[in-house]
Each structure stands twice: as C-alpha cells, then as structure tokens.
Amino acid sequence: MALASAARECTRELCRCRGDRPRMAELHAQRGRCLLGMDRAREALRDFDAAVHLAPRSPTYWQLRSLARSRLGDGGRAAFDASVSVELDAERLGQIFATLLPPVSGAGAGG
C-alpha cells in the first residue's frame, strides 16, 4: 500500500513541476521504482524511459531501465542499458578524480 501511495504522490508532483526536466526525471524514476516494487515492470519501464529521455546523462536512470527490462525478459536491451550506465559512471568518476587529484607535471615523469 505504501508503494502505491508513493507512486500516486509522484504522479501528483509530476503534474505540478512541468518544465523542470531534472525534477521530472527524478519523479519518473521514483514512480518507476514504486511500480517495480509492485511487480508492475512494464509500467515501470515507461517511467524509466521517460527519466532517460529527460536526463540521458544519468547512469542511475539507465541502470533502473536495465533492471525493468531484465524483469520483463528483454536481456539484450537490459545489457545495453547496463553498459551505457557503466560508461556514464566511468565518465563521472573520471571527472571527480580529475578535480581531486593534482595535475601531473612533465618534470620527473618516467619516460
């Protein structure tokens, strides 16, 4: 019952936040998680599709869509979405490390 209530609240909030793409993507993902938890994978997939469409650089949304596709028996597309998620995560981690690590100077580098 709690999942159904949370899904309804996401639907209401989606109606209020038109135009705010990041917020809409997050709400679609939240509702999709609720639907997946209620064994409604096909409906969850529609929400994860919307989240990916609204925020295509988010590895989380690709990962969630992969999970829904896997539950529906679509292994090929699930694997593709999982690979995109991993690539986006790797890019994001590279950017984080680039900001944390000092630049390497040419002096003293092996070679």
PDB file of N, CA and C in Angstrom:
ATOM      1  N   MET A   1       0.819  -1.191   0.000  1.00  0.00           N
ATOM      2  CA  MET A   1       0.000   0.000   0.000  1.00  0.00           C
ATOM      3  C   MET A   1       0.869   1.262   0.000  1.00  0.00           C
ATOM      4  N   ALA A   2       1.980   1.224   0.726  1.00  0.00           N
ATOM      5  CA  ALA A   2       2.858   2.392   0.785  1.00  0.00           C
ATOM      6  C   ALA A   2       3.442   2.710  -0.588  1.00  0.00           C
ATOM      7  N   LEU A   3       3.785   1.674  -1.358  1.00  0.00           N
ATOM      8  CA  LEU A   3       4.340   1.906  -2.696  1.00  0.00           C
ATOM      9  C   LEU A   3       3.304   2.550  -3.609  1.00  0.00           C
ATOM     10  N   ALA A   4       2.081   2.086  -3.538  1.00  0.00           N
ATOM     11  CA  ALA A   4       1.012   2.660  -4.367  1.00  0.00           C
ATOM     12  C   ALA A   4       0.786   4.120  -3.996  1.00  0.00           C
ATOM     13  N   SER A   5       0.799   4.417  -2.728  1.00  0.00           N
ATOM     14  CA  SER A   5       0.620   5.791  -2.264  1.00  0.00           C
ATOM     15  C   SER A   5       1.771   6.680  -2.744  1.00  0.00           C
ATOM     16  N   ALA A   6       2.983   6.174  -2.652  1.00  0.00           N
ATOM     17  CA  ALA A   6       4.151   6.937  -3.110  1.00  0.00           C
ATOM     18  C   ALA A   6       4.086   7.166  -4.622  1.00  0.00           C
ATOM     19  N   ALA A   7       3.635   6.158  -5.363  1.00  0.00           N
ATOM     20  CA  ALA A   7       3.503   6.313  -6.818  1.00  0.00           C
ATOM     21  C   ALA A   7       2.475   7.378  -7.154  1.00  0.00           C
ATOM     22  N   ARG A   8       1.364   7.395  -6.427  1.00  0.00           N
ATOM     23  CA  ARG A   8       0.333   8.422  -6.665  1.00  0.00           C
ATOM     24  C   ARG A   8       0.874   9.818  -6.356  1.00  0.00           C
ATOM     25  N   GLU A   9       1.646   9.930  -5.289  1.00  0.00           N
ATOM     26  CA  GLU A   9       2.225  11.232  -4.935  1.00  0.00           C
ATOM     27  C   GLU A   9       3.189  11.705  -6.025  1.00  0.00           C
ATOM     28  N   CYS A  10       3.968  10.796  -6.585  1.00  0.00           N
ATOM     29  CA  CYS A  10       4.858  11.166  -7.695  1.00  0.00           C
ATOM     30  C   CYS A  10       4.054  11.670  -8.886  1.00  0.00           C
ATOM     31  N   THR A  11       2.936  11.019  -9.165  1.00  0.00           N
ATOM     32  CA  THR A  11       2.079  11.449 -10.274  1.00  0.00           C
ATOM     33  C   THR A  11       1.557  12.860 -10.027  1.00  0.00           C
ATOM     34  N   ARG A  12       1.097  13.128  -8.807  1.00  0.00           N
ATOM     35  CA  ARG A  12       0.609  14.480  -8.486  1.00  0.00           C
ATOM     36  C   ARG A  12       1.724  15.514  -8.637  1.00  0.00           C
ATOM     37  N   GLU A  13       2.907  15.170  -8.138  1.00  0.00           N
ATOM     38  CA  GLU A  13       4.038  16.101  -8.215  1.00  0.00           C
ATOM     39  C   GLU A  13       4.466  16.331  -9.667  1.00  0.00           C
ATOM     40  N   LEU A  14       4.402  15.304 -10.494  1.00  0.00           N
ATOM     41  CA  LEU A  14       4.728  15.464 -11.917  1.00  0.00           C
ATOM     42  C   LEU A  14       3.809  16.484 -12.576  1.00  0.00           C
ATOM     43  N   CYS A  15       2.561  16.483 -12.193  1.00  0.00           N
ATOM     44  CA  CYS A  15       1.605  17.444 -12.758  1.00  0.00           C
ATOM     45  C   CYS A  15       1.948  18.872 -12.359  1.00  0.00           C
ATOM     46  N   ARG A  16       2.607  19.046 -11.224  1.00  0.00           N
ATOM     47  CA  ARG A  16       2.928  20.384 -10.723  1.00  0.00           C
ATOM     48  C   ARG A  16       4.267  20.917 -11.228  1.00  0.00           C
ATOM     49  N   CYS A  17       5.145  20.074 -11.699  1.00  0.00           N
ATOM     50  CA  CYS A  17       6.507  20.551 -11.998  1.00  0.00           C
ATOM     51  C   CYS A  17       6.825  20.547 -13.490  1.00  0.00           C
ATOM     52  N   ARG A  18       5.866  20.765 -14.317  1.00  0.00           N
ATOM     53  CA  ARG A  18       6.092  20.820 -15.771  1.00  0.00           C
ATOM     54  C   ARG A  18       7.206  21.802 -16.113  1.00  0.00           C
ATOM     55  N   GLY A  19       8.113  21.372 -16.976  1.00  0.00           N
ATOM     56  CA  GLY A  19       9.188  22.245 -17.428  1.00  0.00           C
ATOM     57  C   GLY A  19      10.484  22.084 -16.651  1.00  0.00           C
ATOM     58  N   ASP A  20      10.429  21.518 -15.451  1.00  0.00           N
ATOM     59  CA  ASP A  20      11.620  21.291 -14.637  1.00  0.00           C
ATOM     60  C   ASP A  20      12.117  19.874 -14.943  1.00  0.00           C
ATOM     61  N   ARG A  21      12.903  19.767 -16.022  1.00  0.00           N
ATOM     62  CA  ARG A  21      13.322  18.457 -16.524  1.00  0.00           C
ATOM     63  C   ARG A  21      14.043  17.596 -15.486  1.00  0.00           C
ATOM     64  N   PRO A  22      15.017  18.123 -14.748  1.00  0.00           N
ATOM     65  CA  PRO A  22      15.680  17.263 -13.757  1.00  0.00           C
ATOM     66  C   PRO A  22      14.712  16.730 -12.690  1.00  0.00           C
ATOM     67  N   ARG A  23      13.807  17.592 -12.228  1.00  0.00           N
ATOM     68  CA  ARG A  23      12.835  17.161 -11.223  1.00  0.00           C
ATOM     69  C   ARG A  23      11.873  16.138 -11.809  1.00  0.00           C
ATOM     70  N   MET A  24      11.442  16.373 -13.040  1.00  0.00           N
ATOM     71  CA  MET A  24      10.539  15.424 -13.690  1.00  0.00           C
ATOM     72  C   MET A  24      11.215  14.068 -13.863  1.00  0.00           C
ATOM     73  N   ALA A  25      12.488  14.076 -14.261  1.00  0.00           N
ATOM     74  CA  ALA A  25      13.213  12.819 -14.434  1.00  0.00           C
ATOM     75  C   ALA A  25      13.279  12.058 -13.116  1.00  0.00           C
ATOM     76  N   GLU A  26      13.594  12.765 -12.028  1.00  0.00           N
ATOM     77  CA  GLU A  26      13.681  12.113 -10.721  1.00  0.00           C
ATOM     78  C   GLU A  26      12.328  11.555 -10.289  1.00  0.00           C
ATOM     79  N   LEU A  27      11.252  12.291 -10.547  1.00  0.00           N
ATOM     80  CA  LEU A  27       9.922  11.801 -10.176  1.00  0.00           C
ATOM     81  C   LEU A  27       9.524  10.574 -10.990  1.00  0.00           C
ATOM     82  N   HIS A  28       9.860  10.573 -12.283  1.00  0.00           N
ATOM     83  CA  HIS A  28       9.590   9.383 -13.099  1.00  0.00           C
ATOM     84  C   HIS A  28      10.362   8.186 -12.549  1.00  0.00           C
ATOM     85  N   ALA A  29      11.614   8.415 -12.170  1.00  0.00           N
ATOM     86  CA  ALA A  29      12.424   7.325 -11.620  1.00  0.00           C
ATOM     87  C   ALA A  29      11.843   6.826 -10.300  1.00  0.00           C
ATOM     88  N   GLN A  30      11.408   7.751  -9.445  1.00  0.00           N
ATOM     89  CA  GLN A  30      10.811   7.348  -8.165  1.00  0.00           C
ATOM     90  C   GLN A  30       9.541   6.535  -8.381  1.00  0.00           C
ATOM     91  N   ARG A  31       8.697   7.018  -9.284  1.00  0.00           N
ATOM     92  CA  ARG A  31       7.456   6.281  -9.541  1.00  0.00           C
ATOM     93  C   ARG A  31       7.764   4.922 -10.153  1.00  0.00           C
ATOM     94  N   GLY A  32       8.749   4.890 -11.044  1.00  0.00           N
ATOM     95  CA  GLY A  32       9.143   3.615 -11.636  1.00  0.00           C
ATOM     96  C   GLY A  32       9.635   2.623 -10.592  1.00  0.00           C
ATOM     97  N   ARG A  33      10.406   3.112  -9.616  1.00  0.00           N
ATOM     98  CA  ARG A  33      10.863   2.227  -8.531  1.00  0.00           C
ATOM     99  C   ARG A  33       9.671   1.660  -7.755  1.00  0.00           C
ATOM    100  N   CYS A  34       8.691   2.511  -7.493  1.00  0.00           N
ATOM    101  CA  CYS A  34       7.488   2.043  -6.792  1.00  0.00           C
ATOM    102  C   CYS A  34       6.779   0.971  -7.608  1.00  0.00           C
ATOM    103  N   LEU A  35       6.598   1.240  -8.880  1.00  0.00           N
ATOM    104  CA  LEU A  35       5.905   0.289  -9.749  1.00  0.00           C
ATOM    105  C   LEU A  35       6.672  -1.022  -9.841  1.00  0.00           C
ATOM    106  N   LEU A  36       7.991  -0.949  -9.931  1.00  0.00           N
ATOM    107  CA  LEU A  36       8.811  -2.155  -9.985  1.00  0.00           C
ATOM    108  C   LEU A  36       8.638  -2.955  -8.693  1.00  0.00           C
ATOM    109  N   GLY A  37       8.570  -2.249  -7.573  1.00  0.00           N
ATOM    110  CA  GLY A  37       8.354  -2.911  -6.289  1.00  0.00           C
ATOM    111  C   GLY A  37       6.996  -3.572  -6.171  1.00  0.00           C
ATOM    112  N   MET A  38       6.045  -3.124  -6.990  1.00  0.00           N
ATOM    113  CA  MET A  38       4.702  -3.718  -7.001  1.00  0.00           C
ATOM    114  C   MET A  38       4.569  -4.744  -8.126  1.00  0.00           C
ATOM    115  N   ASP A  39       5.706  -5.169  -8.692  1.00  0.00           N
ATOM    116  CA  ASP A  39       5.735  -6.136  -9.804  1.00  0.00           C
ATOM    117  C   ASP A  39       4.981  -5.650 -11.033  1.00  0.00           C
ATOM    118  N   ARG A  40       5.094  -4.363 -11.300  1.00  0.00           N
ATOM    119  CA  ARG A  40       4.480  -3.771 -12.496  1.00  0.00           C
ATOM    120  C   ARG A  40       5.600  -3.244 -13.391  1.00  0.00           C
ATOM    121  N   ALA A  41       6.431  -4.182 -13.861  1.00  0.00           N
ATOM    122  CA  ALA A  41       7.653  -3.839 -14.596  1.00  0.00           C
ATOM    123  C   ALA A  41       7.372  -3.107 -15.908  1.00  0.00           C
ATOM    124  N   ARG A  42       6.319  -3.460 -16.601  1.00  0.00           N
ATOM    125  CA  ARG A  42       6.031  -2.802 -17.882  1.00  0.00           C
ATOM    126  C   ARG A  42       5.716  -1.317 -17.661  1.00  0.00           C
ATOM    127  N   GLU A  43       4.942  -1.011 -16.645  1.00  0.00           N
ATOM    128  CA  GLU A  43       4.637   0.389 -16.326  1.00  0.00           C
ATOM    129  C   GLU A  43       5.889   1.108 -15.817  1.00  0.00           C
ATOM    130  N   ALA A  44       6.676   0.404 -15.018  1.00  0.00           N
ATOM    131  CA  ALA A  44       7.928   0.984 -14.515  1.00  0.00           C
ATOM    132  C   ALA A  44       8.849   1.337 -15.678  1.00  0.00           C
ATOM    133  N   LEU A  45       8.904   0.466 -16.674  1.00  0.00           N
ATOM    134  CA  LEU A  45       9.751   0.715 -17.841  1.00  0.00           C
ATOM    135  C   LEU A  45       9.365   2.013 -18.530  1.00  0.00           C
ATOM    136  N   ARG A  46       8.080   2.304 -18.630  1.00  0.00           N
ATOM    137  CA  ARG A  46       7.652   3.564 -19.252  1.00  0.00           C
ATOM    138  C   ARG A  46       8.176   4.764 -18.467  1.00  0.00           C
ATOM    139  N   ASP A  47       8.148   4.668 -17.146  1.00  0.00           N
ATOM    140  CA  ASP A  47       8.685   5.767 -16.344  1.00  0.00           C
ATOM    141  C   ASP A  47      10.201   5.874 -16.494  1.00  0.00           C
ATOM    142  N   PHE A  48      10.896   4.745 -16.523  1.00  0.00           N
ATOM    143  CA  PHE A  48      12.351   4.798 -16.686  1.00  0.00           C
ATOM    144  C   PHE A  48      12.726   5.307 -18.081  1.00  0.00           C
ATOM    145  N   ASP A  49      11.917   4.951 -19.098  1.00  0.00           N
ATOM    146  CA  ASP A  49      12.136   5.521 -20.438  1.00  0.00           C
ATOM    147  C   ASP A  49      12.043   7.049 -20.381  1.00  0.00           C
ATOM    148  N   ALA A  50      11.031   7.539 -19.684  1.00  0.00           N
ATOM    149  CA  ALA A  50      10.854   8.990 -19.571  1.00  0.00           C
ATOM    150  C   ALA A  50      12.024   9.622 -18.831  1.00  0.00           C
ATOM    151  N   ALA A  51      12.488   8.987 -17.759  1.00  0.00           N
ATOM    152  CA  ALA A  51      13.616   9.523 -16.997  1.00  0.00           C
ATOM    153  C   ALA A  51      14.870   9.586 -17.866  1.00  0.00           C
ATOM    154  N   VAL A  52      15.135   8.538 -18.633  1.00  0.00           N
ATOM    155  CA  VAL A  52      16.302   8.522 -19.526  1.00  0.00           C
ATOM    156  C   VAL A  52      16.160   9.604 -20.590  1.00  0.00           C
ATOM    157  N   HIS A  53      14.970   9.779 -21.112  1.00  0.00           N
ATOM    158  CA  HIS A  53      14.735  10.803 -22.125  1.00  0.00           C
ATOM    159  C   HIS A  53      14.988  12.209 -21.553  1.00  0.00           C
ATOM    160  N   LEU A  54      14.559  12.430 -20.329  1.00  0.00           N
ATOM    161  CA  LEU A  54      14.695  13.752 -19.711  1.00  0.00           C
ATOM    162  C   LEU A  54      16.113  14.021 -19.201  1.00  0.00           C
ATOM    163  N   ALA A  55      16.822  12.978 -18.820  1.00  0.00           N
ATOM    164  CA  ALA A  55      18.173  13.134 -18.264  1.00  0.00           C
ATOM    165  C   ALA A  55      19.073  12.003 -18.779  1.00  0.00           C
ATOM    166  N   PRO A  56      19.435  12.057 -20.052  1.00  0.00           N
ATOM    167  CA  PRO A  56      20.166  10.938 -20.668  1.00  0.00           C
ATOM    168  C   PRO A  56      21.586  10.735 -20.149  1.00  0.00           C
ATOM    169  N   ARG A  57      22.115  11.662 -19.371  1.00  0.00           N
ATOM    170  CA  ARG A  57      23.479  11.517 -18.840  1.00  0.00           C
ATOM    171  C   ARG A  57      23.485  10.917 -17.432  1.00  0.00           C
ATOM    172  N   SER A  58      22.335  10.507 -16.939  1.00  0.00           N
ATOM    173  CA  SER A  58      22.251   9.932 -15.599  1.00  0.00           C
ATOM    174  C   SER A  58      22.439   8.414 -15.654  1.00  0.00           C
ATOM    175  N   PRO A  59      23.526   7.899 -15.090  1.00  0.00           N
ATOM    176  CA  PRO A  59      23.725   6.446 -15.101  1.00  0.00           C
ATOM    177  C   PRO A  59      22.655   5.705 -14.297  1.00  0.00           C
ATOM    178  N   THR A  60      22.127   6.343 -13.278  1.00  0.00           N
ATOM    179  CA  THR A  60      21.117   5.695 -12.439  1.00  0.00           C
ATOM    180  C   THR A  60      19.865   5.353 -13.235  1.00  0.00           C
ATOM    181  N   TYR A  61      19.426   6.268 -14.081  1.00  0.00           N
ATOM    182  CA  TYR A  61      18.199   6.022 -14.844  1.00  0.00           C
ATOM    183  C   TYR A  61      18.402   4.904 -15.866  1.00  0.00           C
ATOM    184  N   TRP A  62      19.581   4.841 -16.467  1.00  0.00           N
ATOM    185  CA  TRP A  62      19.891   3.744 -17.383  1.00  0.00           C
ATOM    186  C   TRP A  62      19.926   2.418 -16.634  1.00  0.00           C
ATOM    187  N   GLN A  63      20.479   2.427 -15.432  1.00  0.00           N
ATOM    188  CA  GLN A  63      20.553   1.212 -14.623  1.00  0.00           C
ATOM    189  C   GLN A  63      19.153   0.734 -14.237  1.00  0.00           C
ATOM    190  N   LEU A  64      18.292   1.654 -13.838  1.00  0.00           N
ATOM    191  CA  LEU A  64      16.926   1.285 -13.478  1.00  0.00           C
ATOM    192  C   LEU A  64      16.174   0.720 -14.684  1.00  0.00           C
ATOM    193  N   ARG A  65      16.369   1.339 -15.839  1.00  0.00           N
ATOM    194  CA  ARG A  65      15.702   0.832 -17.045  1.00  0.00           C
ATOM    195  C   ARG A  65      16.211  -0.564 -17.385  1.00  0.00           C
ATOM    196  N   SER A  66      17.497  -0.780 -17.170  1.00  0.00           N
ATOM    197  CA  SER A  66      18.070  -2.104 -17.395  1.00  0.00           C
ATOM    198  C   SER A  66      17.402  -3.146 -16.497  1.00  0.00           C
ATOM    199  N   LEU A  67      17.190  -2.786 -15.244  1.00  0.00           N
ATOM    200  CA  LEU A  67      16.549  -3.697 -14.306  1.00  0.00           C
ATOM    201  C   LEU A  67      15.126  -4.034 -14.749  1.00  0.00           C
ATOM    202  N   ALA A  68      14.370  -3.025 -15.160  1.00  0.00           N
ATOM    203  CA  ALA A  68      12.999  -3.274 -15.617  1.00  0.00           C
ATOM    204  C   ALA A  68      12.996  -4.170 -16.849  1.00  0.00           C
ATOM    205  N   ARG A  69      13.888  -3.905 -17.788  1.00  0.00           N
ATOM    206  CA  ARG A  69      13.941  -4.738 -18.998  1.00  0.00           C
ATOM    207  C   ARG A  69      14.329  -6.166 -18.664  1.00  0.00           C
ATOM    208  N   SER A  70      15.229  -6.317 -17.705  1.00  0.00           N
ATOM    209  CA  SER A  70      15.626  -7.655 -17.280  1.00  0.00           C
ATOM    210  C   SER A  70      14.438  -8.398 -16.684  1.00  0.00           C
ATOM    211  N   ARG A  71      13.661  -7.722 -15.858  1.00  0.00           N
ATOM    212  CA  ARG A  71      12.482  -8.349 -15.249  1.00  0.00           C
ATOM    213  C   ARG A  71      11.449  -8.746 -16.297  1.00  0.00           C
ATOM    214  N   LEU A  72      11.437  -8.014 -17.415  1.00  0.00           N
ATOM    215  CA  LEU A  72      10.492  -8.331 -18.492  1.00  0.00           C
ATOM    216  C   LEU A  72      11.049  -9.384 -19.454  1.00  0.00           C
ATOM    217  N   GLY A  73      12.273  -9.852 -19.193  1.00  0.00           N
ATOM    218  CA  GLY A  73      12.870 -10.889 -20.035  1.00  0.00           C
ATOM    219  C   GLY A  73      13.564 -10.365 -21.275  1.00  0.00           C
ATOM    220  N   ASP A  74      13.821  -9.072 -21.350  1.00  0.00           N
ATOM    221  CA  ASP A  74      14.484  -8.464 -22.504  1.00  0.00           C
ATOM    222  C   ASP A  74      15.977  -8.298 -22.203  1.00  0.00           C
ATOM    223  N   GLY A  75      16.674  -9.417 -22.172  1.00  0.00           N
ATOM    224  CA  GLY A  75      18.076  -9.433 -21.778  1.00  0.00           C
ATOM    225  C   GLY A  75      18.992  -8.604 -22.651  1.00  0.00           C
ATOM    226  N   GLY A  76      18.753  -8.599 -23.959  1.00  0.00           N
ATOM    227  CA  GLY A  76      19.601  -7.837 -24.863  1.00  0.00           C
ATOM    228  C   GLY A  76      19.562  -6.341 -24.589  1.00  0.00           C
ATOM    229  N   ARG A  77      18.371  -5.813 -24.478  1.00  0.00           N
ATOM    230  CA  ARG A  77      18.242  -4.381 -24.196  1.00  0.00           C
ATOM    231  C   ARG A  77      18.664  -4.051 -22.769  1.00  0.00           C
ATOM    232  N   ALA A  78      18.417  -4.976 -21.850  1.00  0.00           N
ATOM    233  CA  ALA A  78      18.863  -4.767 -20.467  1.00  0.00           C
ATOM    234  C   ALA A  78      20.385  -4.658 -20.424  1.00  0.00           C
ATOM    235  N   ALA A  79      21.068  -5.521 -21.166  1.00  0.00           N
ATOM    236  CA  ALA A  79      22.534  -5.490 -21.196  1.00  0.00           C
ATOM    237  C   ALA A  79      23.035  -4.191 -21.817  1.00  0.00           C
ATOM    238  N   PHE A  80      22.375  -3.719 -22.878  1.00  0.00           N
ATOM    239  CA  PHE A  80      22.777  -2.465 -23.498  1.00  0.00           C
ATOM    240  C   PHE A  80      22.634  -1.309 -22.508  1.00  0.00           C
ATOM    241  N   ASP A  81      21.477  -1.223 -21.844  1.00  0.00           N
ATOM    242  CA  ASP A  81      21.261  -0.145 -20.877  1.00  0.00           C
ATOM    243  C   ASP A  81      22.273  -0.219 -19.740  1.00  0.00           C
ATOM    244  N   ALA A  82      22.590  -1.423 -19.295  1.00  0.00           N
ATOM    245  CA  ALA A  82      23.581  -1.586 -18.223  1.00  0.00           C
ATOM    246  C   ALA A  82      24.944  -1.094 -18.686  1.00  0.00           C
ATOM    247  N   SER A  83      25.293  -1.375 -19.934  1.00  0.00           N
ATOM    248  CA  SER A  83      26.605  -0.932 -20.438  1.00  0.00           C
ATOM    249  C   SER A  83      26.671   0.593 -20.547  1.00  0.00           C
ATOM    250  N   VAL A  84      25.570   1.223 -20.954  1.00  0.00           N
ATOM    251  CA  VAL A  84      25.536   2.688 -21.002  1.00  0.00           C
ATOM    252  C   VAL A  84      25.691   3.253 -19.589  1.00  0.00           C
ATOM    253  N   SER A  85      25.021   2.644 -18.630  1.00  0.00           N
ATOM    254  CA  SER A  85      25.129   3.085 -17.244  1.00  0.00           C
ATOM    255  C   SER A  85      26.571   3.021 -16.751  1.00  0.00           C
ATOM    256  N   VAL A  86      27.252   1.932 -17.065  1.00  0.00           N
ATOM    257  CA  VAL A  86      28.650   1.770 -16.643  1.00  0.00           C
ATOM    258  C   VAL A  86      29.536   2.825 -17.304  1.00  0.00           C
ATOM    259  N   GLU A  87      29.330   3.072 -18.590  1.00  0.00           N
ATOM    260  CA  GLU A  87      30.125   4.091 -19.292  1.00  0.00           C
ATOM    261  C   GLU A  87      29.921   5.475 -18.682  1.00  0.00           C
ATOM    262  N   LEU A  88      28.673   5.815 -18.405  1.00  0.00           N
ATOM    263  CA  LEU A  88      28.387   7.129 -17.813  1.00  0.00           C
ATOM    264  C   LEU A  88      28.975   7.240 -16.412  1.00  0.00           C
ATOM    265  N   ASP A  89      28.909   6.152 -15.656  1.00  0.00           N
ATOM    266  CA  ASP A  89      29.511   6.150 -14.318  1.00  0.00           C
ATOM    267  C   ASP A  89      31.021   6.341 -14.405  1.00  0.00           C
ATOM    268  N   ALA A  90      31.650   5.685 -15.370  1.00  0.00           N
ATOM    269  CA  ALA A  90      33.101   5.808 -15.534  1.00  0.00           C
ATOM    270  C   ALA A  90      33.478   7.244 -15.894  1.00  0.00           C
ATOM    271  N   GLU A  91      32.704   7.861 -16.772  1.00  0.00           N
ATOM    272  CA  GLU A  91      32.961   9.260 -17.128  1.00  0.00           C
ATOM    273  C   GLU A  91      32.844  10.158 -15.903  1.00  0.00           C
ATOM    274  N   ARG A  92      31.800   9.935 -15.129  1.00  0.00           N
ATOM    275  CA  ARG A  92      31.562  10.760 -13.943  1.00  0.00           C
ATOM    276  C   ARG A  92      32.681  10.576 -12.919  1.00  0.00           C
ATOM    277  N   LEU A  93      33.103   9.341 -12.712  1.00  0.00           N
ATOM    278  CA  LEU A  93      34.199   9.090 -11.770  1.00  0.00           C
ATOM    279  C   LEU A  93      35.492   9.722 -12.264  1.00  0.00           C
ATOM    280  N   GLY A  94      35.738   9.678 -13.564  1.00  0.00           N
ATOM    281  CA  GLY A  94      36.922  10.320 -14.122  1.00  0.00           C
ATOM    282  C   GLY A  94      36.918  11.813 -13.867  1.00  0.00           C
ATOM    283  N   GLN A  95      35.759  12.422 -14.006  1.00  0.00           N
ATOM    284  CA  GLN A  95      35.643  13.863 -13.746  1.00  0.00           C
ATOM    285  C   GLN A  95      35.870  14.176 -12.272  1.00  0.00           C
ATOM    286  N   ILE A  96      35.351  13.326 -11.400  1.00  0.00           N
ATOM    287  CA  ILE A  96      35.544  13.535  -9.964  1.00  0.00           C
ATOM    288  C   ILE A  96      37.019  13.420  -9.608  1.00  0.00           C
ATOM    289  N   PHE A  97      37.666  12.369 -10.093  1.00  0.00           N
ATOM    290  CA  PHE A  97      39.086  12.184  -9.791  1.00  0.00           C
ATOM    291  C   PHE A  97      39.931  13.309 -10.361  1.00  0.00           C
ATOM    292  N   ALA A  98      39.555  13.815 -11.515  1.00  0.00           N
ATOM    293  CA  ALA A  98      40.319  14.909 -12.124  1.00  0.00           C
ATOM    294  C   ALA A  98      40.283  16.156 -11.247  1.00  0.00           C
ATOM    295  N   THR A  99      39.188  16.359 -10.544  1.00  0.00           N
ATOM    296  CA  THR A  99      39.104  17.531  -9.673  1.00  0.00           C
ATOM    297  C   THR A  99      39.809  17.299  -8.338  1.00  0.00           C
ATOM    298  N   LEU A 100      39.945  16.054  -7.925  1.00  0.00           N
ATOM    299  CA  LEU A 100      40.546  15.751  -6.637  1.00  0.00           C
ATOM    300  C   LEU A 100      42.070  15.582  -6.691  1.00  0.00           C
ATOM    301  N   LEU A 101      42.546  15.062  -7.809  1.00  0.00           N
ATOM    302  CA  LEU A 101      43.978  14.782  -7.921  1.00  0.00           C
ATOM    303  C   LEU A 101      44.730  15.960  -8.491  1.00  0.00           C
ATOM    304  N   PRO A 102      45.925  16.228  -7.960  1.00  0.00           N
ATOM    305  CA  PRO A 102      46.711  17.345  -8.525  1.00  0.00           C
ATOM    306  C   PRO A 102      47.173  16.985  -9.930  1.00  0.00           C
ATOM    307  N   PRO A 103      47.320  17.998 -10.790  1.00  0.00           N
ATOM    308  CA  PRO A 103      47.794  17.725 -12.151  1.00  0.00           C
ATOM    309  C   PRO A 103      49.224  17.188 -12.105  1.00  0.00           C
ATOM    310  N   VAL A 104      49.540  16.319 -13.037  1.00  0.00           N
ATOM    311  CA  VAL A 104      50.872  15.738 -13.151  1.00  0.00           C
ATOM    312  C   VAL A 104      51.687  16.611 -14.065  1.00  0.00           C
ATOM    313  N   SER A 105      52.839  17.069 -13.562  1.00  0.00           N
ATOM    314  CA  SER A 105      53.700  17.908 -14.400  1.00  0.00           C
ATOM    315  C   SER A 105      54.607  17.021 -15.235  1.00  0.00           C
ATOM    316  N   GLY A 106      55.116  17.580 -16.301  1.00  0.00           N
ATOM    317  CA  GLY A 106      56.011  16.844 -17.199  1.00  0.00           C
ATOM    318  C   GLY A 106      57.354  16.541 -16.561  1.00  0.00           C
ATOM    319  N   ALA A 107      57.797  17.360 -15.615  1.00  0.00           N
ATOM    320  CA  ALA A 107      59.097  17.157 -14.981  1.00  0.00           C
ATOM    321  C   ALA A 107      59.055  15.943 -14.069  1.00  0.00           C
ATOM    322  N   GLY A 108      60.029  15.093 -14.249  1.00  0.00           N
ATOM    323  CA  GLY A 108      60.162  13.930 -13.399  1.00  0.00           C
ATOM    324  C   GLY A 108      59.278  12.756 -13.801  1.00  0.00           C
ATOM    325  N   ALA A 109      58.482  12.936 -14.831  1.00  0.00           N
ATOM    326  CA  ALA A 109      57.650  11.829 -15.279  1.00  0.00           C
ATOM    327  C   ALA A 109      58.536  10.815 -15.962  1.00  0.00           C
ATOM    328  N   GLY A 110      58.241   9.570 -15.739  1.00  0.00           N
ATOM    329  CA  GLY A 110      59.060   8.487 -16.325  1.00  0.00           C
ATOM    330  C   GLY A 110      58.987   8.518 -17.828  1.00  0.00           C
ATOM    331  N   GLY A 111      60.072   8.143 -18.455  1.00  0.00           N
ATOM    332  CA  GLY A 111      59.970   8.093 -19.910  1.00  0.00           C
ATOM    333  C   GLY A 111      61.212   8.102 -20.571  1.00  0.00           C
TER     334      GLY A 111
END
